[in-house]
Coordinates of N, CA and C and ligand atoms in Angstrom, one line a residue:
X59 N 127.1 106.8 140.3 CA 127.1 108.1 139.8 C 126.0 108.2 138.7
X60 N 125.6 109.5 138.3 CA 124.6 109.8 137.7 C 125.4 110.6 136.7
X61 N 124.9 110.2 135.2 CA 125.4 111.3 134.0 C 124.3 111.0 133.2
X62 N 124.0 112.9 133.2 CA 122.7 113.0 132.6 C 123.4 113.9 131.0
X63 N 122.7 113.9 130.0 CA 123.3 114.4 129.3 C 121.9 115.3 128.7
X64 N 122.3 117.0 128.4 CA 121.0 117.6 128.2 C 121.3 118.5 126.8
X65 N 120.8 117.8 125.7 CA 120.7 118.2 124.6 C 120.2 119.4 123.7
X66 N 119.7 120.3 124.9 CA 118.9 121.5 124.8 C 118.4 121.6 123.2
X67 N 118.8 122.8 122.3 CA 118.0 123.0 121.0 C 119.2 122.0 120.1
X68 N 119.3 121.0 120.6 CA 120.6 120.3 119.4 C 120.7 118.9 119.3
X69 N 120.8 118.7 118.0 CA 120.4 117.3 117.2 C 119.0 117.0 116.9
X70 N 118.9 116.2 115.7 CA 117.5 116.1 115.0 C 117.1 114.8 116.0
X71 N 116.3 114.0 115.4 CA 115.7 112.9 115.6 C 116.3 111.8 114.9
X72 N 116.8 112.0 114.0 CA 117.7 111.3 112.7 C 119.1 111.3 113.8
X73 N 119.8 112.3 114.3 CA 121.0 112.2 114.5 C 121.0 112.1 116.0
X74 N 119.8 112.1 116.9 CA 119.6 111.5 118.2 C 120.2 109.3 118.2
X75 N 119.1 109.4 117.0 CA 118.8 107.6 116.5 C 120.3 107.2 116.6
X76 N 121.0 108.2 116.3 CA 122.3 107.3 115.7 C 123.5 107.5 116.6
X77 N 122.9 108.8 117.8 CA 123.6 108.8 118.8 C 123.2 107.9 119.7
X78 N 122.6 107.1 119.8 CA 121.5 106.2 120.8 C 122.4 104.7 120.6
X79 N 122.1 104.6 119.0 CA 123.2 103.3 118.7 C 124.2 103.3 119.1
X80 N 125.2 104.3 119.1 CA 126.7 104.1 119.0 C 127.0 104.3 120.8
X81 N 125.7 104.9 121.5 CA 125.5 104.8 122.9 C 125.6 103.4 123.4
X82 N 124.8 103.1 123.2 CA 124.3 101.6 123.7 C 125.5 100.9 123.0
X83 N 126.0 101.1 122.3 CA 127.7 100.1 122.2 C 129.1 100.6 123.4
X84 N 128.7 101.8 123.0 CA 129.9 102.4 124.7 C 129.4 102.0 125.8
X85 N 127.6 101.8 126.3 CA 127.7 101.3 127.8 C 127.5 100.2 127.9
X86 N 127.9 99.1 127.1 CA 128.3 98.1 127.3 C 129.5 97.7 128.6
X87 N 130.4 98.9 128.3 CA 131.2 99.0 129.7 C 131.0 99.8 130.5
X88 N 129.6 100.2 130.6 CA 129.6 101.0 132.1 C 129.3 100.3 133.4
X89 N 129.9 100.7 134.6 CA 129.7 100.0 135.6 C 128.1 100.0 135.9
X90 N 127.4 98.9 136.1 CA 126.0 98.9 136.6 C 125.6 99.8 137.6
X91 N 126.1 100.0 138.6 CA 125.7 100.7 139.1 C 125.2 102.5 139.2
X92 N 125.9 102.4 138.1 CA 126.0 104.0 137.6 C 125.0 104.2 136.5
X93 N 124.3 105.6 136.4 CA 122.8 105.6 135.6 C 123.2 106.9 134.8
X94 N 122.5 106.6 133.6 CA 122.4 107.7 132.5 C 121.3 107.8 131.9
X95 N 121.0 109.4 131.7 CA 119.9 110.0 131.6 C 120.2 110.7 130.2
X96 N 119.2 110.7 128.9 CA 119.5 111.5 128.1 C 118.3 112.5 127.8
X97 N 118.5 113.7 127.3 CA 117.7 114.7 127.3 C 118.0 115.4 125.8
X98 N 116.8 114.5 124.8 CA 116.8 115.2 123.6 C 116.2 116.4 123.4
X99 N 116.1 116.7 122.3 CA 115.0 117.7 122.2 C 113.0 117.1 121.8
X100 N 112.5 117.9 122.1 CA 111.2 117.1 122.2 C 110.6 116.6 120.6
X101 N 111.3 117.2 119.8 CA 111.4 116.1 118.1 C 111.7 115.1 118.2
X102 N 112.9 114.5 119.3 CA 113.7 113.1 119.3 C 113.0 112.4 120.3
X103 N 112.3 112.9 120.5 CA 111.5 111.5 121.8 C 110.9 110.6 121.5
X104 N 111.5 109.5 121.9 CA 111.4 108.0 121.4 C 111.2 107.3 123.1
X105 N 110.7 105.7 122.2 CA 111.0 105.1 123.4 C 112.3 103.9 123.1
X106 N 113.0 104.4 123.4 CA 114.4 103.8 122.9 C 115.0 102.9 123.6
X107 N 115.5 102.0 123.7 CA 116.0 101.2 124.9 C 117.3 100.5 124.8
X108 N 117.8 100.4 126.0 CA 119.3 100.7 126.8 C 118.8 100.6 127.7
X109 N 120.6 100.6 128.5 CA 120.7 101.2 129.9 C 121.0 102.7 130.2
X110 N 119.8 103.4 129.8 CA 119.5 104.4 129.8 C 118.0 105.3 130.5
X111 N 118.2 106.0 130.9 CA 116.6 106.8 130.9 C 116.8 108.1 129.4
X112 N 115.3 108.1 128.9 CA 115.0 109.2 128.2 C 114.4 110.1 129.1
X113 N 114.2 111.9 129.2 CA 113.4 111.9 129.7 C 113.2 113.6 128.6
X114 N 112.3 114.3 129.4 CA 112.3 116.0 128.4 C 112.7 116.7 129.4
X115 N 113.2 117.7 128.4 CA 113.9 118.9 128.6 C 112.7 119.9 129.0
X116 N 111.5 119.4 128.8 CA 110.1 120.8 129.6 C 109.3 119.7 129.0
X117 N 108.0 120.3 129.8 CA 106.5 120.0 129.3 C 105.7 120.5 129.9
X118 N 104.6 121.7 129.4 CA 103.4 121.9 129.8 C 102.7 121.3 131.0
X119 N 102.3 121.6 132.3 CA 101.8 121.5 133.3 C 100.3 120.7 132.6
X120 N 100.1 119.9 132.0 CA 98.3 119.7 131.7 C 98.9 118.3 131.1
X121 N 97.5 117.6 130.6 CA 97.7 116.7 130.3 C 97.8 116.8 128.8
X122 N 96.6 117.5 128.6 CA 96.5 117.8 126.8 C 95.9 119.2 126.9
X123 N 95.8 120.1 125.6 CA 94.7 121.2 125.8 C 95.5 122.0 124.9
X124 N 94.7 123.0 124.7 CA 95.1 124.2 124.3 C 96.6 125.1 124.4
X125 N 97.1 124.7 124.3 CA 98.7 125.3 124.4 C 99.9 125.4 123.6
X126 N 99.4 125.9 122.6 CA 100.1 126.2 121.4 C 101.8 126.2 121.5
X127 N 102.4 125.2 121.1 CA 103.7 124.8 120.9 C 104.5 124.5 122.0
X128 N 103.9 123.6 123.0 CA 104.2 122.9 124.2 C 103.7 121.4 123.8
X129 N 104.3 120.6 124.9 CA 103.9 119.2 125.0 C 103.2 119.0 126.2
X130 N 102.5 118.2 126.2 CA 101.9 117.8 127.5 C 102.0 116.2 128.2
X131 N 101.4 115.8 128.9 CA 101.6 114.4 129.6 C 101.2 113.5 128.1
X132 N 100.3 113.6 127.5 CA 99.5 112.7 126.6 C 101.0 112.5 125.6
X133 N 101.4 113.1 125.4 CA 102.7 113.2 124.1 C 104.0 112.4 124.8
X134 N 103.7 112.7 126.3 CA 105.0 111.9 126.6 C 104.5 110.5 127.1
X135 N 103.6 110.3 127.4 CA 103.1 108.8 127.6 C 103.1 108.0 126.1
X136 N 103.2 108.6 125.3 CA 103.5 107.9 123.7 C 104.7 106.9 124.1
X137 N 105.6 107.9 124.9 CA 106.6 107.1 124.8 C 107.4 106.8 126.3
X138 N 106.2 106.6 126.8 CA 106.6 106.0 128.0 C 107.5 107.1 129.0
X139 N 108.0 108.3 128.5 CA 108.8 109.6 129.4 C 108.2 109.5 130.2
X140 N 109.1 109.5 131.8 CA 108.5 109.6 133.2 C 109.9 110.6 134.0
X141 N 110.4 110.8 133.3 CA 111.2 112.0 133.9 C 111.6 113.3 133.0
X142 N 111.9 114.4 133.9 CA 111.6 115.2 133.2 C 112.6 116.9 134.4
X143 N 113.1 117.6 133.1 CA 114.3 118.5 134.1 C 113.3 119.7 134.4
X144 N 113.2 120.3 135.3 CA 112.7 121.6 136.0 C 113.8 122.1 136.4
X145 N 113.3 123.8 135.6 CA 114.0 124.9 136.5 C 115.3 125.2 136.1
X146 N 115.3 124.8 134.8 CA 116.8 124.9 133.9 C 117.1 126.7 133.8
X147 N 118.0 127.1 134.3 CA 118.7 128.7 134.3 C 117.9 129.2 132.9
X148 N 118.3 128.6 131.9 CA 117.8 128.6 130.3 C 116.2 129.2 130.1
X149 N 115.4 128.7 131.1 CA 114.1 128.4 130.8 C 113.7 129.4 131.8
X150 N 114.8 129.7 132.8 CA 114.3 130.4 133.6 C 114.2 131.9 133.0
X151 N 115.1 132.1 132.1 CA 115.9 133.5 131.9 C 115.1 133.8 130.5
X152 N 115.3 132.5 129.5 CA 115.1 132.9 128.1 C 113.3 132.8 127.6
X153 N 113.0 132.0 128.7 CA 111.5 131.6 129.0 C 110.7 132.2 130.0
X154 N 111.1 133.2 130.5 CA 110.6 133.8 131.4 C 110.0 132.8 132.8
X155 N 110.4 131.5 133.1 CA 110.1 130.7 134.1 C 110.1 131.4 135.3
X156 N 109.2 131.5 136.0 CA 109.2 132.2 137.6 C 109.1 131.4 138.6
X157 N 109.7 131.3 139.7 CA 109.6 130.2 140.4 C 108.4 129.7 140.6
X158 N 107.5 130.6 141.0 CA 105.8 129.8 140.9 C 105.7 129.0 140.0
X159 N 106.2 129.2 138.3 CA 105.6 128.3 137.9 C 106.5 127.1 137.4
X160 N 108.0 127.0 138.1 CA 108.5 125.9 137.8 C 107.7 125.3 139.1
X161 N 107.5 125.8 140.8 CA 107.2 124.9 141.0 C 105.6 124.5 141.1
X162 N 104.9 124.7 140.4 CA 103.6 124.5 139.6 C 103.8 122.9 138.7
X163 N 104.8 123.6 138.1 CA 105.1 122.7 137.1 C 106.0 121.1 138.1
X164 N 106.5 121.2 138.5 CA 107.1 120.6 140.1 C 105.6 119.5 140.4
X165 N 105.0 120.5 140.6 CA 103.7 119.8 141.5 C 103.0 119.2 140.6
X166 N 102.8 119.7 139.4 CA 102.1 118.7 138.5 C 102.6 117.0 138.1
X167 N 104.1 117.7 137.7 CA 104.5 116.3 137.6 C 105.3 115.4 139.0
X168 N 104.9 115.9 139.9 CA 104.9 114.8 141.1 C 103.8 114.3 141.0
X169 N 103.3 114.7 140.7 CA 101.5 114.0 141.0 C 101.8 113.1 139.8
X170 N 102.4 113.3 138.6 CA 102.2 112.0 138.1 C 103.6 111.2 138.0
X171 N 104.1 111.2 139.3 CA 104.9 110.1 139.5 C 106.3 110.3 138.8
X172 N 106.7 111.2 138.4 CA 107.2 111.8 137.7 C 109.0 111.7 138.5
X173 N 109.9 111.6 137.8 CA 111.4 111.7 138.5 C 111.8 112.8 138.0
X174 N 112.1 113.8 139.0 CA 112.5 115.0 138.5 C 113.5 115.8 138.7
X175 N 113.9 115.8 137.7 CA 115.6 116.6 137.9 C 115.5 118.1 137.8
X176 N 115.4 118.6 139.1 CA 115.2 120.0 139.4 C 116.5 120.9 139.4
X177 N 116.7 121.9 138.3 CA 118.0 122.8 138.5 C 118.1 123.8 139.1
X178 N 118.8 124.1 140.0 CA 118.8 125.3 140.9 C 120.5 125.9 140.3
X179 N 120.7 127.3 140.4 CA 122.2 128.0 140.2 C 122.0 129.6 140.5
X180 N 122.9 130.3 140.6 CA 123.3 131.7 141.0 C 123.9 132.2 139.7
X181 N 123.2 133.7 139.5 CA 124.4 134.2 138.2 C 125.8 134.9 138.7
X182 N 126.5 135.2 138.5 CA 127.9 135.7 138.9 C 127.3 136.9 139.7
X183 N 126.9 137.7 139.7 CA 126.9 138.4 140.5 C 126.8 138.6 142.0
X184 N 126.2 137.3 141.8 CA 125.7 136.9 143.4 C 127.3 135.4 143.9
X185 N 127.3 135.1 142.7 CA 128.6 134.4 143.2 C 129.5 135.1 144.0
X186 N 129.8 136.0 143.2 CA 130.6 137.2 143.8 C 130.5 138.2 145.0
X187 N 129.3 138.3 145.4 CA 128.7 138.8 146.6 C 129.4 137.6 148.0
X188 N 129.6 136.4 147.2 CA 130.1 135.6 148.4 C 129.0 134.3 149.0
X189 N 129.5 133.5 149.4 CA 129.0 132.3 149.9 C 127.5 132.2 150.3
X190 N 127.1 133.1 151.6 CA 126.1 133.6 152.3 C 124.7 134.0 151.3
X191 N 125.3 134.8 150.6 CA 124.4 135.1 149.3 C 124.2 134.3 148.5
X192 N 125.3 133.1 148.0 CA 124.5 132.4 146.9 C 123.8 131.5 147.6
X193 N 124.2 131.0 149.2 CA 123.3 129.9 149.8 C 122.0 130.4 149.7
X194 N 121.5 131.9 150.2 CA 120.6 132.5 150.2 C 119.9 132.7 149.0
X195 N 120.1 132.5 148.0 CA 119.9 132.4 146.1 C 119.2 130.8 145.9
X196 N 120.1 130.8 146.5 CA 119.4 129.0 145.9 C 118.7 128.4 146.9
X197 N 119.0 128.7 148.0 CA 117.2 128.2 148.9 C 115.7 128.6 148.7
X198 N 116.2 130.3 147.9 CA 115.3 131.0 147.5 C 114.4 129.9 146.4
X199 N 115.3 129.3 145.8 CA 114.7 128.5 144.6 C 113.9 127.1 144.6
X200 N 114.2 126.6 145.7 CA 113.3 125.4 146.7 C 112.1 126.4 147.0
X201 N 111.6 127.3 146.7 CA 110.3 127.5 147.5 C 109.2 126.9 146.9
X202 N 108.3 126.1 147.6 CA 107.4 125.6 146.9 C 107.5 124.5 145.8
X203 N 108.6 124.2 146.5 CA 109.2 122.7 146.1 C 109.1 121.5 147.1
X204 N 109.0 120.2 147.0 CA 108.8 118.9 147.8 C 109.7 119.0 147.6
X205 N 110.5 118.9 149.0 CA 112.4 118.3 148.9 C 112.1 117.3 149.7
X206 N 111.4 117.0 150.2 CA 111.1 115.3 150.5 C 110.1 114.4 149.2
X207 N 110.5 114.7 148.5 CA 109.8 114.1 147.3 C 110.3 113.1 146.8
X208 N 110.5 111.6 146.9 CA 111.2 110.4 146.8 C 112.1 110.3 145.6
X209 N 111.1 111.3 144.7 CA 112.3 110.7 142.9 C 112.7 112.7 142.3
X210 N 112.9 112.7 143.4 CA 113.5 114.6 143.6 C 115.3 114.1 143.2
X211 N 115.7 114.2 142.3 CA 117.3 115.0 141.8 C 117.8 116.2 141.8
X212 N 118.3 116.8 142.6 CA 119.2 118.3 142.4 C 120.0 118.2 141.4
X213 N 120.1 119.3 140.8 CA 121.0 120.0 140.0 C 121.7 121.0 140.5
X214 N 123.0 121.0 140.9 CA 123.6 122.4 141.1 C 124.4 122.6 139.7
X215 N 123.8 124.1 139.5 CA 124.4 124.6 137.7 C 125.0 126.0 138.2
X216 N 125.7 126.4 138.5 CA 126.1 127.9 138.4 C 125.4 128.3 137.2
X217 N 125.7 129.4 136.7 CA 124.9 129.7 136.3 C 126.1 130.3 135.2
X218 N 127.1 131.4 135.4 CA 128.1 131.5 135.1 C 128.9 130.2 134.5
X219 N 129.2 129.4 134.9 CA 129.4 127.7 134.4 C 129.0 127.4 133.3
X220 N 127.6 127.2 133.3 CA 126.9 127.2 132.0 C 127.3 127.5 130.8
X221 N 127.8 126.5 130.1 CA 128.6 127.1 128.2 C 129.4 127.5 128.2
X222 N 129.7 128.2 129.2 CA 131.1 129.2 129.4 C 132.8 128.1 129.3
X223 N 132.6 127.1 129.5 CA 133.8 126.7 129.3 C 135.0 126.4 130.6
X224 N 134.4 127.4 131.5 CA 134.7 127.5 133.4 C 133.6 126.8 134.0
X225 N 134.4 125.7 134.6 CA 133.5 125.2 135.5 C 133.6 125.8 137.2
X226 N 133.4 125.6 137.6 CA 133.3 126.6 139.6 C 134.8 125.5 139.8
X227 N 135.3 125.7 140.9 CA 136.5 125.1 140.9 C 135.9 123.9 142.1
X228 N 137.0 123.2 142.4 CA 136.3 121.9 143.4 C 135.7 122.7 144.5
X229 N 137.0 123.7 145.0 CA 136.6 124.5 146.2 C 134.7 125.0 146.2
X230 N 134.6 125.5 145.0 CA 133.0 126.2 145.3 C 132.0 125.1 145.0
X231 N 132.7 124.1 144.2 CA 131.4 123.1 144.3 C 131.7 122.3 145.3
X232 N 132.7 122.0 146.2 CA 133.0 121.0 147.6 C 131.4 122.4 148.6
X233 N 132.1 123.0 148.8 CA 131.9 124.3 149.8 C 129.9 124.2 149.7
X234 N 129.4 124.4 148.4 CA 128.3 124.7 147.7 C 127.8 122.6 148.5
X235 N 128.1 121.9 147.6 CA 126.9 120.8 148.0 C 127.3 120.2 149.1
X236 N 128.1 120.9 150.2 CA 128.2 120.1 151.1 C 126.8 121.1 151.9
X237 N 126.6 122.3 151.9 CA 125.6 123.1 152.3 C 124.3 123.0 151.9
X238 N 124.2 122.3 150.3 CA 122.6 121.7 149.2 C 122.2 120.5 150.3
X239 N 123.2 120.0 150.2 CA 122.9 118.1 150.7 C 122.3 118.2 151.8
X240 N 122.9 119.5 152.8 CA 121.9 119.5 154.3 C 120.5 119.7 153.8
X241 N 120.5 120.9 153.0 CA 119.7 121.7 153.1 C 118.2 120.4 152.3
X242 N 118.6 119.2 151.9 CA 117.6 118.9 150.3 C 117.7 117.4 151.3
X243 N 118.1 117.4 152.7 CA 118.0 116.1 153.3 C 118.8 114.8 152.5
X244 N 119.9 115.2 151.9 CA 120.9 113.8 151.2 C 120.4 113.6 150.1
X245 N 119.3 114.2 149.4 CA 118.6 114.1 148.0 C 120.1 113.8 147.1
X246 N 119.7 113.1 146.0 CA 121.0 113.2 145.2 C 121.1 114.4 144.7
X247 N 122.5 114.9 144.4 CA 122.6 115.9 143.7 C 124.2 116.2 142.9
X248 N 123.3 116.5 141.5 CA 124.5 116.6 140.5 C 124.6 118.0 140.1
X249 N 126.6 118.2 139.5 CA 126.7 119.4 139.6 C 127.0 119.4 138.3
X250 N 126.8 120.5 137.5 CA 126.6 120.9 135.9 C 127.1 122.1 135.9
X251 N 127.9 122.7 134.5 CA 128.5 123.7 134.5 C 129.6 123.8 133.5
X252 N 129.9 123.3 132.6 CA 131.3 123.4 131.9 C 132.2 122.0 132.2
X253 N 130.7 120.8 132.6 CA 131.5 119.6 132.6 C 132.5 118.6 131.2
X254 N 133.1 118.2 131.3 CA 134.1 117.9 130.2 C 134.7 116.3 130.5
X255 N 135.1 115.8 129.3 CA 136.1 114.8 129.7 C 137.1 115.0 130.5
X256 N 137.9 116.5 130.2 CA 139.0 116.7 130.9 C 138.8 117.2 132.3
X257 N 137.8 117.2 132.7 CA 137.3 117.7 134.3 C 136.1 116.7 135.4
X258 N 136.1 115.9 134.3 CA 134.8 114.5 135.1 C 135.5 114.3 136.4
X259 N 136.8 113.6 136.0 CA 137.2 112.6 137.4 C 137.4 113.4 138.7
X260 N 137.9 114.8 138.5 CA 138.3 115.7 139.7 C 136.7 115.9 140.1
X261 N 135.7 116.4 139.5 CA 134.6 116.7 139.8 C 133.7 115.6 140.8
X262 N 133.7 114.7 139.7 CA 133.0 113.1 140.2 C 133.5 112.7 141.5
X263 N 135.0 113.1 142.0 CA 135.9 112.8 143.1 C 135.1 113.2 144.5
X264 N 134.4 114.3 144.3 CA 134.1 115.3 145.1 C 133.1 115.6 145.8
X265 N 133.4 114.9 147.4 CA 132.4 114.7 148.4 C 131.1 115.4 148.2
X266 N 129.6 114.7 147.9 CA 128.5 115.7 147.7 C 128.0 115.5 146.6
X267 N 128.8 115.5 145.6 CA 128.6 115.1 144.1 C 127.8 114.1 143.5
X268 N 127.3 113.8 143.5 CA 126.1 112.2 143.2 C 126.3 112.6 141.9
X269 N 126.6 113.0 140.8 CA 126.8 112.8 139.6 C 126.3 114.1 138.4
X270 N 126.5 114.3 137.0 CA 126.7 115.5 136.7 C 125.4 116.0 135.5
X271 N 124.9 117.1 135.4 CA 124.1 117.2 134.3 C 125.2 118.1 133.1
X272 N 125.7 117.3 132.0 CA 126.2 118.1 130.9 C 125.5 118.1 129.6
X273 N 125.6 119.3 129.6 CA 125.6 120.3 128.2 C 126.3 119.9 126.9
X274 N 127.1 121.2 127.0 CA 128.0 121.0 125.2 C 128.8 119.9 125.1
X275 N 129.5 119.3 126.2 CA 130.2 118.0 126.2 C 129.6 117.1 126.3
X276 N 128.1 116.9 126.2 CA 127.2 115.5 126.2 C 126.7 115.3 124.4
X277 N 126.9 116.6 123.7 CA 126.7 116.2 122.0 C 127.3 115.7 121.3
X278 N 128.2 114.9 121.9 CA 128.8 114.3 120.8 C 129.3 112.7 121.7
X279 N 129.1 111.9 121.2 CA 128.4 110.8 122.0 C 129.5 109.8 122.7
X280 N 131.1 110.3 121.8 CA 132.4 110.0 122.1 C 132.9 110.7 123.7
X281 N 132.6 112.0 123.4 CA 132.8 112.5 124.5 C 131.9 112.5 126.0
X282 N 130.6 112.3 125.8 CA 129.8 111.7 126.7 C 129.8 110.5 127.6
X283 N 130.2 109.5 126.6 CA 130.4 108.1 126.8 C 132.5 107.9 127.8
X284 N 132.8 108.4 127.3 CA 134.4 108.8 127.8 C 133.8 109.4 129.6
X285 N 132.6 110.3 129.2 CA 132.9 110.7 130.7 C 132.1 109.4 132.1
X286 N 130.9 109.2 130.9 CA 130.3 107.8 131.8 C 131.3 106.8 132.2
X287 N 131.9 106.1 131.4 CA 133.4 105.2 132.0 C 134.1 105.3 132.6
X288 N 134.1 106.6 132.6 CA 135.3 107.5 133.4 C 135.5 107.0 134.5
Ligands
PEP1408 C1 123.5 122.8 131.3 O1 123.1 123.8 130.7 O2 122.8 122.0 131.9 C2 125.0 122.6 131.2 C3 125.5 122.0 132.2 O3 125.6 123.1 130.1 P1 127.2 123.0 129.8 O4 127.7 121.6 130.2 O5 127.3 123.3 128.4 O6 127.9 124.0 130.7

């Protein structure tokens, strides 16, 4: 399983450090086989080490240059970052992200070898329209994406899910990645959305599921670490 944990605008650098420590004492019992991914904010990027990946939450398509209050490759080679999340609902919506230029940004960082955890989701309205339509929502969002891309991760995020505290029920996320996984050729893919301690094992259970990207239940390093063992 995969547990990625995505920190969006929350925790300093000071309080990343000391979530890192008391990390690397809880996955002392994680089963090896299972991988975790943390996603600070781009203040906390270190090269930190565990049995963990660091990777960013965005970065600027360039290497270095002109781009006032972005990061680019050169900032993340400081510290060794080689993975990195595209296509976050967040970035899509509050950042004006258009598909062209997540998958721009897609194509830049394949080219540099990059592991990338790409987020695709539907807002309610289209949930609600029914199955047909969100399939049709979210293939939309592969355009001009490599889904044969070797170190390619799905995200399935509803969109509605997100923060809200409701996660999609097994039914819509069984139904939903049994139809991703055709569509992305068996690519891994994790579902995100109102993940919790009290909802990991039902979720994790659930054919399709390769493992989860959380949110508000990944800041606090008790509750993150409870879901990795899980
Ligand atoms: C997310 O935004 O990636 C996410 C899954 O958030 P939450 O767990 O808070 O719903």
């Amino acid at each position: 399983m995969i547990y990625a944990a995505n920190f969006k605008t929350n925790h300093t650098r000071k309080s990343t450090e000391n979530y890192i420590v008391e990390l690397n004492e809880k996955l002392r019992a994680k089963h090896p086989e299972d991988k975790v991914y943390i996603f600070p904010p781009a203040t906390a990027l270190n090269d930190y080490e565990g049995d963990f990946t660091i990777g960013t939450q965005n970065a600027y398509a360039a290497h270095n240059g002109a781009y006032t209050g972005e990061i680019g490759l050169e900032q993340l080679d400081e510290f060794g970052i080689k993975t990195i999340l595209i296509g976050h609902s967040e970035r899509r919506e509050y950042m004006a992200e258009t598909q062209e230029k997540a998958a721009a940004k897609f194509s830049f960082f394949q080219k540099q070898d990059f592991e990338i955890i790409y987020c695709i989701g539907e807002p309610l309205e289209i949930r609600e329209k029914g199955f047909e339509a969100v399939m049709q929502y979210l293939l939309a969002q592969f355009e001009g994406i490599d889904i044969g891309y070797d170190k390619l991760i799905v995200a399935y995020e509803p969109i509605w899910a997100i923060g809200t505290g409701r996660s999609a029920t097994v039914e819509e996320i069984s139904t939903t990645h049994r139809a991703l996984k055709k569509a992305i050729n068996d690519k891994p893919l994790l579902y995100g959305g109102s993940v919790k301690p009290a909802n990991i094992k039902e979720i994790t259970s659930i054919a399709g599921v390769d493992g989860v990207l959380v949110g508000s239940a990944s800041l606090d390093v008790e509750s993150f670490s409870q879901m990795v063992l899980s």
